[in-house]
mmCIF file of C-alpha atoms in Angstrom:
data_model
loop_
_atom_site.group_PDB
_atom_site.id
_atom_site.type_symbol
_atom_site.label_atom_id
_atom_site.label_comp_id
_atom_site.label_asym_id
_atom_site.label_seq_id
_atom_site.Cartn_x
_atom_site.Cartn_y
_atom_site.Cartn_z
ATOM 1 C CA MET A 23 -54.054 -28.140 134.408
ATOM 2 C CA GLU A 24 -56.373 -30.014 136.893
ATOM 3 C CA THR A 25 -54.643 -29.632 140.078
ATOM 4 C CA LYS A 26 -54.614 -26.331 141.354
ATOM 5 C CA ILE A 27 -52.493 -27.354 144.280
ATOM 6 C CA GLU A 28 -49.563 -29.358 142.581
ATOM 7 C CA THR A 29 -46.746 -27.775 140.285
ATOM 8 C CA ILE A 30 -44.144 -29.124 138.354
ATOM 9 C CA ASP A 31 -41.652 -27.263 140.356
ATOM 10 C CA ALA A 32 -43.684 -28.422 143.693
ATOM 11 C CA LEU A 33 -43.402 -31.743 142.335
ATOM 12 C CA LEU A 34 -40.006 -32.620 140.950
ATOM 13 C CA PRO A 35 -38.269 -32.667 144.298
ATOM 14 C CA LYS A 36 -40.364 -34.899 146.387
ATOM 15 C CA SER A 37 -39.403 -38.560 146.775
ATOM 16 C CA ILE A 38 -40.497 -41.338 144.426
ATOM 17 C CA GLU A 39 -42.398 -42.818 147.168
ATOM 18 C CA THR A 40 -44.294 -39.722 147.834
ATOM 19 C CA LEU A 41 -45.017 -39.211 144.116
ATOM 20 C CA GLN A 42 -46.101 -42.765 144.203
ATOM 21 C CA SER A 43 -48.465 -42.615 146.826
ATOM 22 C CA ALA A 44 -50.154 -39.519 145.646
ATOM 23 C CA ALA A 45 -50.492 -40.830 141.865
ATOM 24 C CA THR A 46 -52.213 -44.257 143.686
ATOM 25 C CA ILE A 47 -54.537 -41.773 145.618
ATOM 26 C CA CYS A 48 -55.361 -39.791 142.399
ATOM 27 C CA THR A 49 -55.858 -42.789 140.135
ATOM 28 C CA GLY A 50 -58.071 -44.472 142.430
ATOM 29 C CA GLN A 51 -60.285 -41.546 142.912
ATOM 30 C CA LYS A 52 -60.480 -40.729 139.222
ATOM 31 C CA LYS A 53 -59.857 -44.356 137.483
ATOM 32 C CA GLY A 54 -60.512 -46.882 140.381
ATOM 33 C CA ASN A 55 -58.698 -49.952 139.875
ATOM 34 C CA GLY A 56 -59.760 -50.596 136.285
ATOM 35 C CA VAL A 57 -56.933 -50.870 133.698
ATOM 36 C CA ASN A 58 -58.307 -50.203 129.891
ATOM 37 C CA LEU A 59 -56.924 -52.789 127.352
ATOM 38 C CA ILE A 60 -56.851 -51.755 123.452
ATOM 39 C CA ALA A 61 -55.645 -53.857 120.743
ATOM 40 C CA LEU A 62 -53.024 -52.469 119.147
ATOM 41 C CA LEU A 63 -52.049 -53.788 115.019
ATOM 42 C CA GLU A 64 -49.043 -52.399 113.496
ATOM 43 C CA PHE A 65 -50.057 -52.548 109.992
ATOM 44 C CA SER A 66 -47.447 -50.675 107.952
ATOM 45 C CA ASN A 67 -43.362 -50.157 108.963
ATOM 46 C CA HIS A 68 -43.091 -47.878 105.726
ATOM 47 C CA CYS A 69 -42.822 -44.100 106.681
ATOM 48 C CA ARG A 70 -41.896 -41.139 104.491
ATOM 49 C CA CYS A 71 -40.247 -39.662 107.320
ATOM 50 C CA ASN A 72 -36.537 -39.524 108.326
ATOM 51 C CA CYS A 73 -36.834 -38.909 111.859
ATOM 52 C CA GLN A 74 -33.542 -39.015 113.213
ATOM 53 C CA TYR A 75 -34.694 -41.499 116.656
ATOM 54 C CA CYS A 76 -36.962 -43.675 114.996
ATOM 55 C CA GLY A 77 -36.078 -47.255 113.432
ATOM 56 C CA LEU A 78 -38.956 -47.006 110.591
ATOM 57 C CA ARG A 79 -37.172 -43.564 109.304
ATOM 58 C CA ARG A 80 -37.365 -43.530 105.366
ATOM 59 C CA ASP A 81 -33.460 -43.940 105.152
ATOM 60 C CA ASN A 82 -33.229 -47.006 107.283
ATOM 61 C CA THR A 83 -31.890 -49.953 104.335
ATOM 62 C CA ASN A 84 -31.524 -52.540 106.918
ATOM 63 C CA LEU A 85 -35.533 -52.815 107.656
ATOM 64 C CA LYS A 86 -37.538 -55.476 106.135
ATOM 65 C CA ARG A 87 -40.537 -53.318 105.238
ATOM 66 C CA TYR A 88 -43.857 -54.779 105.121
ATOM 67 C CA ARG A 89 -47.833 -53.839 104.545
ATOM 68 C CA MET A 90 -50.963 -55.544 105.501
ATOM 69 C CA SER A 91 -53.425 -55.671 103.056
ATOM 70 C CA VAL A 92 -56.916 -54.192 103.747
ATOM 71 C CA GLU A 93 -58.431 -57.723 103.552
ATOM 72 C CA ASP A 94 -55.623 -59.045 106.519
ATOM 73 C CA ILE A 95 -56.091 -55.410 108.873
ATOM 74 C CA LEU A 96 -59.800 -56.552 108.803
ATOM 75 C CA LYS A 97 -59.291 -60.042 109.772
ATOM 76 C CA MET A 98 -56.852 -58.894 112.206
ATOM 77 C CA ALA A 99 -59.476 -56.532 113.925
ATOM 78 C CA GLU A 100 -62.343 -59.193 113.761
ATOM 79 C CA TYR A 101 -59.517 -61.720 115.705
ATOM 80 C CA ALA A 102 -59.190 -58.678 118.353
ATOM 81 C CA LYS A 103 -62.803 -58.477 118.621
ATOM 82 C CA ASN A 104 -63.070 -62.122 119.306
ATOM 83 C CA VAL A 105 -60.482 -62.176 121.759
ATOM 84 C CA GLY A 106 -62.513 -59.987 123.718
ATOM 85 C CA PHE A 107 -61.057 -56.201 122.585
ATOM 86 C CA ASN A 108 -63.930 -53.690 122.150
ATOM 87 C CA THR A 109 -61.204 -50.960 120.756
ATOM 88 C CA ILE A 110 -58.391 -51.042 118.328
ATOM 89 C CA CYS A 111 -55.484 -48.952 117.673
ATOM 90 C CA LEU A 112 -54.567 -49.018 113.798
ATOM 91 C CA GLN A 113 -50.961 -47.692 113.825
ATOM 92 C CA SER A 114 -48.208 -47.513 110.654
ATOM 93 C CA GLY A 115 -45.599 -45.254 109.507
ATOM 94 C CA GLU A 116 -46.393 -42.450 107.655
ATOM 95 C CA ASP A 117 -47.211 -44.298 104.512
ATOM 96 C CA SER A 118 -49.620 -42.617 101.620
ATOM 97 C CA ARG A 119 -50.060 -45.882 100.081
ATOM 98 C CA TYR A 120 -53.089 -46.474 102.019
ATOM 99 C CA SER A 121 -55.460 -43.813 100.658
ATOM 100 C CA CYS A 122 -58.101 -41.715 102.653
ATOM 101 C CA GLU A 123 -60.735 -43.949 100.670
ATOM 102 C CA ASP A 124 -58.704 -47.075 101.893
ATOM 103 C CA ILE A 125 -58.630 -45.944 105.581
ATOM 104 C CA CYS A 126 -62.053 -45.040 105.703
ATOM 105 C CA SER A 127 -63.302 -48.302 104.588
ATOM 106 C CA ILE A 128 -61.233 -49.918 107.141
ATOM 107 C CA VAL A 129 -62.416 -47.758 109.833
ATOM 108 C CA SER A 130 -66.092 -47.829 108.450
ATOM 109 C CA LYS A 131 -66.040 -52.053 108.542
ATOM 110 C CA ILE A 132 -64.564 -52.221 111.761
ATOM 111 C CA SER A 133 -66.903 -49.881 113.487
ATOM 112 C CA ASP A 134 -69.713 -52.238 111.727
ATOM 113 C CA MET A 135 -67.859 -55.115 114.146
ATOM 114 C CA GLY A 136 -69.140 -52.796 116.965
ATOM 115 C CA MET A 137 -65.327 -52.038 117.934
ATOM 116 C CA LYS A 138 -64.205 -48.523 118.421
ATOM 117 C CA VAL A 139 -61.276 -47.421 116.173
ATOM 118 C CA ILE A 140 -57.982 -45.085 117.179
ATOM 119 C CA LEU A 141 -55.857 -44.301 114.315
ATOM 120 C CA SER A 142 -52.007 -43.445 114.793
ATOM 121 C CA LEU A 143 -50.874 -42.574 111.026
ATOM 122 C CA GLY A 144 -49.040 -39.631 111.490
ATOM 123 C CA HIS A 145 -49.841 -36.323 109.069
ATOM 124 C CA ARG A 146 -52.869 -37.051 106.801
ATOM 125 C CA GLY A 147 -54.296 -33.517 106.640
ATOM 126 C CA ALA A 148 -57.374 -31.792 107.824
ATOM 127 C CA HIS A 149 -59.800 -33.325 105.165
ATOM 128 C CA GLU A 150 -58.890 -36.654 105.527
ATOM 129 C CA TYR A 151 -59.029 -36.389 109.366
ATOM 130 C CA ARG A 152 -62.947 -35.198 108.957
ATOM 131 C CA GLU A 153 -63.263 -37.812 106.281
ATOM 132 C CA PHE A 154 -61.951 -40.263 108.825
ATOM 133 C CA LYS A 155 -64.036 -39.249 111.529
ATOM 134 C CA ASP A 156 -67.098 -39.229 109.323
ATOM 135 C CA ALA A 157 -66.150 -42.404 108.868
ATOM 136 C CA GLY A 158 -66.587 -43.780 112.208
ATOM 137 C CA ALA A 159 -63.109 -43.171 113.548
ATOM 138 C CA PHE A 160 -63.067 -42.731 117.352
ATOM 139 C CA GLY A 161 -59.785 -41.597 118.491
ATOM 140 C CA TYR A 162 -56.394 -40.136 116.847
ATOM 141 C CA LEU A 163 -52.802 -40.791 118.252
ATOM 142 C CA MET A 164 -50.420 -38.110 117.459
ATOM 143 C CA ARG A 165 -47.660 -37.247 119.751
ATOM 144 C CA PHE A 166 -45.729 -33.817 119.628
ATOM 145 C CA GLU A 167 -42.522 -35.445 120.919
ATOM 146 C CA THR A 168 -40.957 -32.023 122.268
ATOM 147 C CA SER A 169 -42.828 -28.721 122.809
ATOM 148 C CA ASN A 170 -39.454 -26.999 121.903
ATOM 149 C CA PRO A 171 -39.403 -25.894 117.865
ATOM 150 C CA GLU A 172 -36.198 -25.610 117.375
ATOM 151 C CA LEU A 173 -35.362 -29.419 118.979
ATOM 152 C CA TYR A 174 -38.073 -30.789 117.372
ATOM 153 C CA ALA A 175 -36.725 -29.656 113.733
ATOM 154 C CA LYS A 176 -33.579 -31.136 114.770
ATOM 155 C CA LEU A 177 -34.901 -34.284 115.189
ATOM 156 C CA HIS A 178 -37.684 -34.121 112.385
ATOM 157 C CA PRO A 179 -36.118 -33.012 108.903
ATOM 158 C CA LYS A 180 -38.083 -31.148 106.993
ATOM 159 C CA GLN A 181 -40.574 -30.592 109.739
ATOM 160 C CA LYS A 182 -41.884 -28.003 111.917
ATOM 161 C CA LEU A 183 -43.221 -28.163 115.188
ATOM 162 C CA LYS A 184 -46.098 -25.712 114.357
ATOM 163 C CA ASP A 185 -47.600 -28.027 111.620
ATOM 164 C CA ARG A 186 -47.558 -30.791 113.990
ATOM 165 C CA LEU A 187 -49.659 -28.702 116.459
ATOM 166 C CA HIS A 188 -51.793 -27.517 113.996
ATOM 167 C CA ASP A 189 -52.841 -31.110 113.500
ATOM 168 C CA ILE A 190 -53.219 -31.998 117.093
ATOM 169 C CA THR A 191 -55.574 -28.801 117.286
ATOM 170 C CA VAL A 192 -57.700 -29.847 113.998
ATOM 171 C CA LEU A 193 -58.182 -33.399 115.432
ATOM 172 C CA LYS A 194 -59.353 -31.888 119.031
ATOM 173 C CA ARG A 195 -61.613 -29.850 117.069
ATOM 174 C CA LEU A 196 -63.062 -32.717 114.923
ATOM 175 C CA GLY A 197 -64.108 -34.093 118.522
ATOM 176 C CA PHE A 198 -61.533 -37.214 118.225
ATOM 177 C CA TYR A 199 -60.658 -38.964 121.673
ATOM 178 C CA LEU A 200 -57.492 -37.242 121.328
ATOM 179 C CA ALA A 201 -53.948 -39.077 122.229
ATOM 180 C CA THR A 202 -50.481 -37.161 122.506
ATOM 181 C CA GLY A 203 -47.431 -36.846 124.652
ATOM 182 C CA PHE A 204 -43.593 -36.695 124.152
ATOM 183 C CA LEU A 205 -40.512 -38.443 124.447
ATOM 184 C CA VAL A 206 -37.896 -38.232 127.128
ATOM 185 C CA GLY A 207 -34.056 -38.328 127.161
ATOM 186 C CA LEU A 208 -33.459 -36.784 123.510
ATOM 187 C CA PRO A 209 -30.313 -35.224 122.764
ATOM 188 C CA GLU A 210 -29.713 -31.691 123.718
ATOM 189 C CA GLN A 211 -33.139 -31.801 125.855
ATOM 190 C CA THR A 212 -33.139 -30.065 128.939
ATOM 191 C CA LEU A 213 -35.373 -30.453 132.468
ATOM 192 C CA GLU A 214 -36.530 -27.097 131.508
ATOM 193 C CA ASP A 215 -37.803 -28.827 127.961
ATOM 194 C CA VAL A 216 -39.726 -31.502 129.609
ATOM 195 C CA GLU A 217 -41.227 -29.073 132.340
ATOM 196 C CA LYS A 218 -42.596 -27.386 129.341
ATOM 197 C CA ASP A 219 -43.831 -30.505 127.742
ATOM 198 C CA LEU A 220 -45.941 -31.448 130.812
ATOM 199 C CA ALA A 221 -47.179 -27.796 131.024
ATOM 200 C CA PHE A 222 -48.066 -28.066 126.862
ATOM 201 C CA LEU A 223 -50.304 -31.220 127.959
ATOM 202 C CA GLY A 224 -52.327 -28.837 129.977
ATOM 203 C CA GLU A 225 -52.717 -26.433 126.863
ATOM 204 C CA ILE A 226 -53.756 -29.241 124.503
ATOM 205 C CA GLY A 227 -56.255 -31.056 126.915
ATOM 206 C CA PRO A 228 -55.855 -34.587 125.287
ATOM 207 C CA ASP A 229 -57.825 -37.316 126.303
ATOM 208 C CA PHE A 230 -54.764 -39.801 126.593
ATOM 209 C CA ILE A 231 -51.288 -39.158 127.883
ATOM 210 C CA GLY A 232 -48.272 -41.450 126.120
ATOM 211 C CA ILE A 233 -44.719 -40.418 127.366
ATOM 212 C CA GLY A 234 -41.930 -42.531 126.790
ATOM 213 C CA PRO A 235 -38.279 -42.392 127.173
ATOM 214 C CA PHE A 236 -35.989 -41.869 124.330
ATOM 215 C CA ILE A 237 -33.915 -45.564 123.625
ATOM 216 C CA PRO A 238 -31.363 -45.388 120.731
ATOM 217 C CA HIS A 239 -31.886 -47.823 117.818
ATOM 218 C CA PRO A 240 -28.754 -48.878 116.055
ATOM 219 C CA ASP A 241 -30.108 -48.094 112.947
ATOM 220 C CA THR A 242 -30.577 -44.385 112.986
ATOM 221 C CA PRO A 243 -28.203 -41.431 113.129
ATOM 222 C CA LEU A 244 -28.744 -41.016 117.285
ATOM 223 C CA ALA A 245 -27.431 -44.598 117.714
ATOM 224 C CA ASN A 246 -24.526 -43.739 119.571
ATOM 225 C CA VAL A 247 -26.013 -41.205 121.990
ATOM 226 C CA ARG A 248 -25.472 -42.419 125.473
ATOM 227 C CA THR A 249 -28.643 -42.416 127.480
ATOM 228 C CA ASP A 250 -28.815 -42.807 131.590
ATOM 229 C CA THR A 251 -28.672 -46.285 132.967
ATOM 230 C CA PRO A 252 -32.005 -48.546 132.485
ATOM 231 C CA ALA A 253 -32.649 -48.104 136.391
ATOM 232 C CA GLY A 254 -32.118 -44.301 136.001
ATOM 233 C CA GLN A 255 -34.126 -43.702 133.239
ATOM 234 C CA LEU A 256 -36.831 -45.838 134.901
ATOM 235 C CA GLU A 257 -37.226 -43.880 137.702
ATOM 236 C CA ILE A 258 -37.290 -40.763 135.632
ATOM 237 C CA MET A 259 -40.148 -42.334 133.635
ATOM 238 C CA LEU A 260 -41.972 -43.369 136.908
ATOM 239 C CA ARG A 261 -41.792 -39.993 138.260
ATOM 240 C CA LEU A 262 -43.237 -38.305 135.241
ATOM 241 C CA LEU A 263 -46.362 -40.942 135.286
ATOM 242 C CA ALA A 264 -46.815 -40.087 138.617
ATOM 243 C CA ILE A 265 -46.360 -36.103 137.957
ATOM 244 C CA SER A 266 -48.968 -36.425 135.115
ATOM 245 C CA ARG A 267 -51.222 -38.523 136.965
ATOM 246 C CA ILE A 268 -51.466 -35.605 139.816
ATOM 247 C CA MET A 269 -51.660 -33.140 137.385
ATOM 248 C CA TYR A 270 -54.009 -34.454 134.888
ATOM 249 C CA SER A 271 -55.835 -36.799 137.319
ATOM 250 C CA LYS A 272 -58.953 -37.369 134.839
ATOM 251 C CA ARG A 273 -57.064 -38.040 131.784
ATOM 252 C CA ASP A 274 -56.168 -42.026 130.521
ATOM 253 C CA ILE A 275 -52.423 -42.325 131.039
ATOM 254 C CA ALA A 276 -50.771 -45.270 128.962
ATOM 255 C CA ALA A 277 -48.059 -47.793 130.180
ATOM 256 C CA THR A 278 -46.358 -47.538 126.947
ATOM 257 C CA THR A 279 -44.117 -50.322 125.549
ATOM 258 C CA SER A 280 -41.295 -48.294 125.855
ATOM 259 C CA ILE A 281 -41.523 -47.757 129.618
ATOM 260 C CA MET A 282 -42.664 -51.280 130.362
ATOM 261 C CA LYS A 283 -39.246 -52.327 128.475
ATOM 262 C CA LEU A 284 -37.325 -50.398 131.239
ATOM 263 C CA ALA A 285 -39.344 -52.102 133.921
ATOM 264 C CA LYS A 286 -38.624 -55.580 132.307
ATOM 265 C CA LYS A 287 -39.865 -58.488 135.023
ATOM 266 C CA ASP A 288 -41.750 -55.675 137.065
ATOM 267 C CA GLU A 289 -44.019 -54.831 133.905
ATOM 268 C CA PHE A 290 -46.807 -53.467 136.197
ATOM 269 C CA ALA A 291 -44.365 -50.536 137.565
ATOM 270 C CA PRO A 292 -46.080 -47.781 135.425
ATOM 271 C CA LEU A 293 -49.669 -49.028 136.793
ATOM 272 C CA ARG A 294 -48.439 -48.298 140.307
ATOM 273 C CA PHE A 295 -47.150 -44.715 139.286
ATOM 274 C CA GLY A 296 -50.639 -43.634 137.380
ATOM 275 C CA ALA A 297 -50.796 -45.230 134.236
ATOM 276 C CA ASN A 298 -54.277 -46.957 133.413
ATOM 277 C CA VAL A 299 -54.056 -48.176 130.061
ATOM 278 C CA ILE A 300 -52.448 -51.005 128.278
ATOM 279 C CA LEU A 301 -51.972 -51.429 124.479
ATOM 280 C CA PRO A 302 -51.041 -55.498 123.516
ATOM 281 C CA SER A 303 -49.737 -55.818 120.212
ATOM 282 C CA ILE A 304 -52.015 -58.255 118.097
ATOM 283 C CA THR A 305 -49.505 -57.680 115.341
ATOM 284 C CA PRO A 306 -48.516 -61.036 113.755
ATOM 285 C CA ASP A 307 -45.212 -62.099 115.175
ATOM 286 C CA VAL A 308 -43.851 -62.260 111.612
ATOM 287 C CA LEU A 309 -44.359 -58.592 110.749
ATOM 288 C CA ARG A 310 -44.117 -57.978 114.777
ATOM 289 C CA LYS A 311 -40.389 -58.323 114.542
ATOM 290 C CA ASP A 312 -39.698 -55.533 112.014
ATOM 291 C CA TYR A 313 -41.811 -52.845 113.557
ATOM 292 C CA GLU A 314 -39.078 -51.827 115.805
ATOM 293 C CA ILE A 315 -39.191 -47.942 116.504
ATOM 294 C CA PHE A 316 -36.852 -48.002 119.288
ATOM 295 C CA ALA A 317 -34.257 -50.830 119.997
ATOM 296 C CA GLY A 318 -35.915 -54.002 121.700
ATOM 297 C CA LYS A 319 -39.452 -53.270 120.640
ATOM 298 C CA ALA A 320 -40.108 -56.421 118.937
ATOM 299 C CA GLN A 321 -42.347 -58.706 121.016
ATOM 300 C CA SER A 322 -44.820 -61.693 120.950
ATOM 301 C CA GLY A 323 -48.044 -60.717 119.477
ATOM 302 C CA ALA A 324 -50.834 -61.063 122.291
ATOM 303 C CA THR A 325 -52.795 -64.396 121.376
ATOM 304 C CA ALA A 326 -56.053 -65.071 123.237
ATOM 305 C CA LYS A 327 -53.965 -67.208 125.790
ATOM 306 C CA ASP A 328 -51.753 -64.201 126.498
ATOM 307 C CA VAL A 329 -54.672 -61.722 126.799
ATOM 308 C CA GLU A 330 -56.082 -64.041 129.102
ATOM 309 C CA ALA A 331 -52.980 -64.537 131.218
ATOM 310 C CA LEU A 332 -52.434 -60.720 131.188
ATOM 311 C CA ARG A 333 -55.924 -60.547 132.582
ATOM 312 C CA GLU A 334 -55.262 -62.647 135.110
ATOM 313 C CA LYS A 335 -52.008 -61.283 136.232
ATOM 314 C CA LEU A 336 -53.951 -57.787 136.384
ATOM 315 C CA LYS A 337 -56.622 -59.558 138.606
ATOM 316 C CA THR A 338 -53.843 -61.185 140.873
ATOM 317 C CA ASN A 339 -52.178 -57.584 141.221
ATOM 318 C CA GLY A 340 -55.376 -56.015 142.500
ATOM 319 C CA TYR A 341 -56.581 -54.481 138.791
ATOM 320 C CA ASN A 342 -59.798 -54.683 136.928
ATOM 321 C CA PRO A 343 -58.483 -55.296 133.207
ATOM 322 C CA ILE A 344 -61.587 -53.241 131.174
ATOM 323 C CA PHE A 345 -61.898 -54.112 127.610
ATOM 324 C CA VAL A 346 -63.062 -50.523 126.707
#
């Protein structure tokens, strides 16, 4: 952990105002007022996995599936570059239709445009991670979701936490800009689990932290699981963002789509509690509506006008938007 003074036990009881103030100070000291902007392209919603909470799960027959062609992925990357982005995150379900050669070709061509590429493809295997890195991939996003192996097994049929962690270890060893994190509010998850998840980040040593609330999706086995009120969930998530910033002050921390959904009109609330990264989606609207991991995720893609409006709004609120 990067703080020798604060611990999870010491931080949890503090008022949310105290946490916000401390997070603001930590963010300013380590990140200034910069907010990193990274383009997000969700290029396929096919997935071989059957995770209990995810709308992309294999057995969701209500979902209209899509795959973008290699050519269309490259066109959208070029569009992102023209809008001003310097980094793009290519995200999909675990879709084996895209071969290692396909992904390497995409990464290489986007790198040739002068852009950094972060991949979020799920499990692909150590040899493929190595080839992605050799092709020019800058980062890899792979959340562990929960550090409780029993809970992980219940939520991810036929998968084991140790295998996920092995992948994360391999990615770290290969030198990727490593992005990881976890979900909060899962069925049977305890406060102790969340505390362990926070501490576990220190063991992994990621470059980028992404924490999101569990929001039930109607087409999953957890559709009817009750969660706290949106306001209650938001306070919990903002507390955890602040604690993450205090504990891991040098790391990049995402204002995830799910937290921003909870914040509604107060969309910059995560930034006040320690987040310093936003990933506007550039997925075409016609496809974007079908990339719904949790209920209500679908939103309009970021046009050039939208991105400029976001930049101006950030500036008006005292932030410095940066195309990293």
